[in-house]
């Protein structure tokens, strides 16, 4: 007999051996299931919590785990075809979610549940909060706008999804590379150099060090040379220059999308769902926190400077 725990563990196990075809099939299965549930909810003639809110919530719970698994492979797989398939799957899933969240017929069913005042009173507090949150999410997706305004918002959000996927792909695929002599990597254990690629520059053998974490982290933590650590930090922080353009476009589009929904800024839109609620609350919290930590920060900086000076002796 398979226990519930075994089912959960089996379902949560990350399968690194999925093929590109399996990833694509999984994404297609998830999007088809999503459409099926939303079609059924939209067709309800008498929407209730049980036949409208609950199925949508169960869909999110059931699909979220598998969607995360197939999207995660783009970050860890050694096979470029798998990474590309994972990236395309994430894009397909994101577009499907966006389309579902902008369906006016589904929102109509959800809104009828909210409009049933007596039915809401009879719900448990947790169920009532779920229904209210779900209706709010649909409004935040543009369901309170006109058809023309929704079309414009949909175009903006599609482009944001494309930018996010391209940004992530660039980050995953592009690695900085630096060449160091053994002396410049003093402090690293002998095991760090085992089977490490080398290149000869002006008759000097140098080790190839990339910005991949297994290369980068040991250097940043153990290399004695400040110049070596600085070079690696700059290599990591300045890679993917092509992402600057993507980020600039995304920032502008986020602001545009927020204003289309009646918010002043993207921060105002995002924080509405968080505990802080407003940008001003965040800024005041940060200001107060900075004031409290400044004294400790000054003390720690002094201590670090003393350690650095001692290391140079």
Tab-separated table of C-alpha atoms in Angstrom:
chain	number	residue	atom	x	y	z
A	1	UNK	CA	0.000	0.000	0.000
A	2	UNK	CA	1.367	3.406	-0.994
A	3	UNK	CA	1.075	5.936	1.810
A	4	UNK	CA	0.219	9.598	1.341
A	5	UNK	CA	3.767	10.508	2.420
A	6	UNK	CA	5.237	8.238	-0.280
A	7	UNK	CA	3.005	9.860	-2.876
A	8	UNK	CA	4.119	13.332	-1.828
A	9	UNK	CA	7.798	12.390	-1.783
A	10	UNK	CA	7.562	10.668	-5.153
A	11	UNK	CA	5.776	13.631	-6.653
A	12	UNK	CA	8.312	16.050	-5.251
A	13	UNK	CA	11.407	14.153	-6.418
A	14	UNK	CA	13.339	16.190	-8.949
A	15	UNK	CA	13.975	14.142	-12.077
A	16	UNK	CA	17.195	15.396	-13.665
A	17	UNK	CA	16.935	12.840	-16.461
A	18	UNK	CA	13.919	14.245	-18.243
A	19	UNK	CA	14.403	14.540	-21.979
A	20	UNK	CA	13.449	17.653	-23.963
A	21	UNK	CA	10.452	15.741	-25.336
A	22	UNK	CA	9.313	14.783	-21.826
A	23	UNK	CA	9.637	18.383	-20.660
A	24	UNK	CA	7.591	19.671	-23.582
A	25	UNK	CA	4.950	16.984	-23.018
A	26	UNK	CA	4.718	17.871	-19.328
A	27	UNK	CA	4.242	21.552	-20.134
A	28	UNK	CA	1.550	20.722	-22.691
A	29	UNK	CA	-0.209	18.488	-20.160
A	30	UNK	CA	-0.171	21.230	-17.518
A	31	UNK	CA	-1.520	23.902	-19.863
A	32	UNK	CA	-4.242	21.558	-21.116
A	33	UNK	CA	-5.270	20.756	-17.536
A	34	UNK	CA	-5.328	24.458	-16.713
A	35	UNK	CA	-7.601	25.240	-19.655
A	36	UNK	CA	-9.889	22.332	-18.817
A	37	UNK	CA	-10.418	23.523	-15.237
A	38	UNK	CA	-10.936	27.137	-16.277
A	39	UNK	CA	-13.411	26.139	-19.000
A	40	UNK	CA	-15.437	24.177	-16.456
A	41	UNK	CA	-15.443	27.070	-13.983
A	42	UNK	CA	-16.493	29.531	-16.696
A	43	UNK	CA	-19.402	27.265	-17.667
A	44	UNK	CA	-20.936	27.205	-14.165
A	45	UNK	CA	-24.503	28.494	-14.196
A	46	UNK	CA	-24.646	28.797	-10.406
A	47	UNK	CA	-21.091	29.487	-9.194
A	48	UNK	CA	-20.301	28.566	-5.587
A	49	UNK	CA	-17.165	28.243	-3.527
A	50	UNK	CA	-17.212	24.463	-4.068
A	51	UNK	CA	-17.538	24.485	-7.875
A	52	UNK	CA	-15.568	27.651	-8.641
A	53	UNK	CA	-13.039	28.806	-6.021
A	54	UNK	CA	-12.022	25.361	-4.760
A	55	UNK	CA	-11.225	23.853	-8.206
A	56	UNK	CA	-9.089	26.860	-9.116
A	57	UNK	CA	-7.192	26.611	-5.827
A	58	UNK	CA	-6.703	22.844	-6.205
A	59	UNK	CA	-5.387	23.410	-9.740
A	60	UNK	CA	-2.759	25.804	-8.437
A	61	UNK	CA	-1.698	23.358	-5.727
A	62	UNK	CA	-1.590	20.363	-8.077
A	63	UNK	CA	0.252	22.069	-10.939
A	64	UNK	CA	2.643	24.325	-9.080
A	65	UNK	CA	5.062	21.613	-8.023
A	66	UNK	CA	5.475	19.991	-11.433
A	67	UNK	CA	5.707	23.359	-13.166
A	68	UNK	CA	8.522	24.375	-10.817
A	69	UNK	CA	10.353	21.101	-11.454
A	70	UNK	CA	10.437	21.322	-15.230
A	71	UNK	CA	11.338	25.035	-15.102
A	72	UNK	CA	14.151	24.413	-12.613
A	73	UNK	CA	16.044	22.153	-15.015
A	74	UNK	CA	17.188	25.170	-17.058
A	75	UNK	CA	19.291	26.197	-14.050
A	76	UNK	CA	20.981	22.874	-13.297
A	77	UNK	CA	21.049	20.536	-16.292
A	78	UNK	CA	24.381	19.908	-18.031
A	79	UNK	CA	22.527	19.236	-21.299
A	80	UNK	CA	21.901	22.418	-23.311
A	81	UNK	CA	18.937	20.837	-25.118
A	82	UNK	CA	17.316	20.103	-21.761
A	83	UNK	CA	18.027	23.643	-20.563
A	84	UNK	CA	16.503	25.105	-23.724
A	85	UNK	CA	13.435	22.861	-23.447
A	86	UNK	CA	13.010	23.836	-19.798
A	87	UNK	CA	13.244	27.522	-20.688
A	88	UNK	CA	10.647	27.154	-23.453
A	89	UNK	CA	8.395	25.212	-21.074
A	90	UNK	CA	8.604	27.990	-18.498
A	91	UNK	CA	7.621	30.508	-21.165
A	92	UNK	CA	4.663	28.390	-22.296
A	93	UNK	CA	3.452	27.921	-18.716
A	94	UNK	CA	3.807	31.619	-17.912
A	95	UNK	CA	1.848	32.632	-21.005
A	96	UNK	CA	-0.837	30.071	-20.165
A	97	UNK	CA	-1.156	31.403	-16.606
A	98	UNK	CA	-1.361	34.967	-17.857
A	99	UNK	CA	-4.068	34.079	-20.375
A	100	UNK	CA	-6.059	32.187	-17.738
A	101	UNK	CA	-5.820	35.079	-15.274
A	102	UNK	CA	-7.222	37.442	-17.901
A	103	UNK	CA	-10.287	35.357	-18.805
A	104	UNK	CA	-13.352	37.502	-18.228
A	105	UNK	CA	-15.687	34.480	-18.256
A	106	UNK	CA	-13.801	32.828	-15.390
A	107	UNK	CA	-13.704	36.125	-13.492
A	108	UNK	CA	-17.468	36.374	-13.993
A	109	UNK	CA	-17.956	33.108	-12.101
A	110	UNK	CA	-15.549	34.141	-9.340
A	111	UNK	CA	-17.260	37.529	-8.995
A	112	UNK	CA	-20.672	35.884	-8.608
A	113	UNK	CA	-19.338	33.952	-5.631
A	114	UNK	CA	-18.155	37.235	-4.096
A	115	UNK	CA	-21.457	38.944	-4.859
A	116	UNK	CA	-23.353	36.265	-2.912
A	117	UNK	CA	-23.205	38.019	0.454
A	118	UNK	CA	-25.087	35.324	2.321
A	119	UNK	CA	-22.958	32.563	0.818
A	120	UNK	CA	-19.785	34.388	1.864
A	121	UNK	CA	-21.021	34.687	5.453
A	122	UNK	CA	-21.517	30.935	5.617
A	123	UNK	CA	-17.939	30.208	4.549
A	124	UNK	CA	-15.148	29.521	7.012
A	125	UNK	CA	-12.853	32.548	7.464
A	126	UNK	CA	-10.034	30.840	5.538
A	127	UNK	CA	-12.327	30.026	2.598
A	128	UNK	CA	-13.736	33.549	2.551
A	129	UNK	CA	-10.213	35.010	2.545
A	130	UNK	CA	-9.270	32.695	-0.343
A	131	UNK	CA	-12.280	33.783	-2.410
A	132	UNK	CA	-11.551	37.467	-1.780
A	133	UNK	CA	-7.874	37.016	-2.627
A	134	UNK	CA	-8.703	35.196	-5.845
A	135	UNK	CA	-11.102	37.924	-6.967
A	136	UNK	CA	-8.455	40.532	-6.178
A	137	UNK	CA	-5.895	38.660	-8.297
A	138	UNK	CA	-8.235	38.733	-11.287
A	139	UNK	CA	-8.760	42.477	-10.872
A	140	UNK	CA	-4.987	42.950	-10.626
A	141	UNK	CA	-4.718	41.039	-13.904
A	142	UNK	CA	-6.847	43.686	-15.616
A	143	UNK	CA	-10.344	42.236	-15.442
A	144	UNK	CA	-11.674	45.607	-14.293
A	145	UNK	CA	-10.499	47.250	-17.518
A	146	UNK	CA	-12.231	47.609	-20.864
A	147	UNK	CA	-11.552	45.094	-23.630
A	148	UNK	CA	-9.153	47.476	-25.413
A	149	UNK	CA	-7.305	48.233	-22.194
A	150	UNK	CA	-7.013	44.516	-21.394
A	151	UNK	CA	-5.571	43.850	-24.844
A	152	UNK	CA	-2.930	46.509	-24.272
A	153	UNK	CA	-2.078	45.124	-20.824
A	154	UNK	CA	-1.884	41.589	-22.225
A	155	UNK	CA	0.590	42.735	-24.874
A	156	UNK	CA	2.721	44.421	-22.196
A	157	UNK	CA	2.743	41.372	-19.946
A	158	UNK	CA	3.564	39.002	-22.784
A	159	UNK	CA	6.611	41.093	-23.552
A	160	UNK	CA	7.609	41.064	-19.870
A	161	UNK	CA	7.456	37.270	-19.864
A	162	UNK	CA	9.651	37.130	-22.973
A	163	UNK	CA	12.158	39.514	-21.413
A	164	UNK	CA	12.287	37.494	-18.195
A	165	UNK	CA	12.935	34.238	-20.057
A	166	UNK	CA	15.633	35.798	-22.228
A	167	UNK	CA	17.270	37.419	-19.195
A	168	UNK	CA	17.396	34.099	-17.341
A	169	UNK	CA	18.689	32.216	-20.369
A	170	UNK	CA	21.514	34.716	-20.830
A	171	UNK	CA	22.436	34.459	-17.155
A	172	UNK	CA	22.446	30.667	-17.222
A	173	UNK	CA	24.415	30.306	-20.441
A	174	UNK	CA	27.023	33.076	-20.199
A	175	UNK	CA	29.977	32.522	-17.882
A	176	UNK	CA	32.835	34.898	-17.242
A	177	UNK	CA	36.343	33.450	-17.602
A	178	UNK	CA	39.592	34.576	-15.993
A	179	UNK	CA	43.124	33.147	-16.231
A	180	UNK	CA	45.369	32.959	-13.156
A	181	UNK	CA	48.799	31.628	-12.330
A	182	UNK	CA	49.161	29.202	-9.438
A	183	UNK	CA	50.688	32.001	-7.374
A	184	UNK	CA	47.690	34.246	-7.993
A	185	UNK	CA	45.477	31.456	-6.641
A	186	UNK	CA	47.514	30.945	-3.481
A	187	UNK	CA	45.293	29.759	-0.642
A	188	UNK	CA	43.270	27.336	-2.788
A	189	UNK	CA	43.703	23.617	-1.919
A	190	UNK	CA	45.466	21.225	-4.300
A	191	UNK	CA	42.135	19.565	-5.083
A	192	UNK	CA	40.968	22.820	-6.737
A	193	UNK	CA	43.564	22.341	-9.484
A	194	UNK	CA	42.878	18.673	-10.216
A	195	UNK	CA	41.888	18.293	-13.885
A	196	UNK	CA	41.435	22.073	-14.180
A	197	UNK	CA	41.934	23.381	-17.705
A	198	UNK	CA	44.987	25.514	-18.396
A	199	UNK	CA	46.132	27.895	-21.099
A	200	UNK	CA	49.610	29.111	-21.902
A	201	UNK	CA	49.968	32.878	-22.128
A	202	UNK	CA	53.396	34.315	-23.008
A	203	UNK	CA	55.008	31.007	-22.036
A	204	UNK	CA	53.282	31.104	-18.629
A	205	UNK	CA	50.821	28.381	-17.655
A	206	UNK	CA	47.577	29.795	-16.314
A	207	UNK	CA	44.518	28.082	-14.860
A	208	UNK	CA	41.066	28.674	-16.322
A	209	UNK	CA	38.609	29.884	-13.691
A	210	UNK	CA	34.973	30.559	-14.615
A	211	UNK	CA	32.172	32.311	-12.784
A	212	UNK	CA	30.355	29.026	-12.241
A	213	UNK	CA	29.803	28.633	-8.508
A	214	UNK	CA	32.153	25.617	-8.049
A	215	UNK	CA	34.933	27.821	-9.469
A	216	UNK	CA	33.897	31.188	-8.101
A	217	UNK	CA	33.006	30.508	-4.478
A	218	UNK	CA	36.295	28.844	-3.414
A	219	UNK	CA	38.290	31.690	-4.954
A	220	UNK	CA	36.215	34.341	-3.196
A	221	UNK	CA	36.484	32.519	0.121
A	222	UNK	CA	40.072	31.222	0.106
A	223	UNK	CA	42.266	33.109	-2.362
A	224	UNK	CA	44.778	35.222	-0.448
A	225	UNK	CA	45.268	37.750	-3.227
A	226	UNK	CA	42.962	40.750	-3.064
A	227	UNK	CA	43.579	41.417	-6.765
A	228	UNK	CA	42.490	37.873	-7.648
A	229	UNK	CA	39.292	38.151	-5.649
A	230	UNK	CA	38.563	41.543	-7.192
A	231	UNK	CA	39.013	40.209	-10.734
A	232	UNK	CA	36.640	37.331	-10.063
A	233	UNK	CA	34.047	39.603	-8.473
A	234	UNK	CA	34.158	41.947	-11.462
A	235	UNK	CA	33.948	39.003	-13.876
A	236	UNK	CA	30.822	37.778	-12.075
A	237	UNK	CA	29.161	41.173	-11.697
A	238	UNK	CA	29.811	42.401	-15.257
A	239	UNK	CA	28.897	39.308	-17.287
A	240	UNK	CA	25.838	39.311	-19.549
A	241	UNK	CA	26.053	42.984	-20.654
A	242	UNK	CA	23.245	42.186	-23.098
A	243	UNK	CA	20.916	41.959	-20.098
A	244	UNK	CA	21.222	45.697	-19.443
A	245	UNK	CA	18.976	46.481	-22.401
A	246	UNK	CA	16.481	43.804	-21.338
A	247	UNK	CA	16.367	45.128	-17.793
A	248	UNK	CA	15.853	48.705	-18.928
A	249	UNK	CA	12.960	47.657	-21.147
A	250	UNK	CA	11.437	45.519	-18.382
A	251	UNK	CA	11.581	48.376	-15.859
A	252	UNK	CA	9.774	50.686	-18.275
A	253	UNK	CA	7.145	48.051	-19.103
A	254	UNK	CA	6.520	47.238	-15.425
A	255	UNK	CA	5.836	50.899	-14.755
A	256	UNK	CA	3.556	51.090	-17.795
A	257	UNK	CA	1.625	47.969	-16.709
A	258	UNK	CA	1.195	49.312	-13.176
A	259	UNK	CA	-0.137	52.638	-14.459
A	260	UNK	CA	-2.545	50.857	-16.793
A	261	UNK	CA	-4.027	49.256	-13.662
A	262	UNK	CA	-4.257	52.585	-11.813
A	263	UNK	CA	-1.106	52.371	-9.681
A	264	UNK	CA	1.540	55.092	-9.564
A	265	UNK	CA	4.498	52.707	-9.618
A	266	UNK	CA	5.334	49.016	-10.001
A	267	UNK	CA	6.353	48.998	-6.327
A	268	UNK	CA	2.909	50.216	-5.341
A	269	UNK	CA	1.340	47.425	-7.398
A	270	UNK	CA	3.531	44.682	-5.898
A	271	UNK	CA	3.366	45.850	-2.278
A	272	UNK	CA	-0.428	45.922	-2.239
A	273	UNK	CA	-0.295	42.156	-1.666
A	274	UNK	CA	2.450	42.310	0.975
A	275	UNK	CA	2.416	43.161	4.661
A	276	UNK	CA	3.993	46.574	4.066
A	277	UNK	CA	1.164	47.571	1.659
A	278	UNK	CA	2.798	50.831	0.475
A	279	UNK	CA	6.224	52.006	-0.769
A	280	UNK	CA	6.266	54.654	1.935
A	281	UNK	CA	5.995	51.990	4.648
A	282	UNK	CA	8.984	50.160	3.161
A	283	UNK	CA	11.060	53.332	2.944
A	284	UNK	CA	10.258	54.289	6.525
A	285	UNK	CA	11.123	50.787	7.740
A	286	UNK	CA	14.417	50.851	5.833
A	287	UNK	CA	15.245	54.309	7.152
A	288	UNK	CA	14.609	53.233	10.748
A	289	UNK	CA	16.555	49.988	10.263
A	290	UNK	CA	19.513	51.822	8.749
A	291	UNK	CA	19.585	54.252	11.670
A	292	UNK	CA	19.642	51.374	14.154
A	293	UNK	CA	22.349	49.436	12.289
A	294	UNK	CA	24.714	52.271	11.387
A	295	UNK	CA	26.581	52.066	14.698
A	296	UNK	CA	27.071	48.305	14.358
A	297	UNK	CA	28.067	48.667	10.709
A	298	UNK	CA	30.761	51.230	11.545
A	299	UNK	CA	32.144	48.932	14.235
A	300	UNK	CA	32.220	45.911	11.914
A	301	UNK	CA	33.860	47.874	9.088
A	302	UNK	CA	36.601	48.994	11.483
A	303	UNK	CA	37.165	45.389	12.587
A	304	UNK	CA	37.298	44.151	8.975
A	305	UNK	CA	39.779	46.883	8.045
A	306	UNK	CA	42.010	45.848	10.940
A	307	UNK	CA	41.897	42.212	9.812
A	308	UNK	CA	42.753	43.258	6.270
A	309	UNK	CA	45.737	45.305	7.420
A	310	UNK	CA	46.976	42.416	9.553
A	311	UNK	CA	46.672	40.058	6.562
A	312	UNK	CA	48.931	42.317	4.478
A	313	UNK	CA	51.800	42.166	7.001
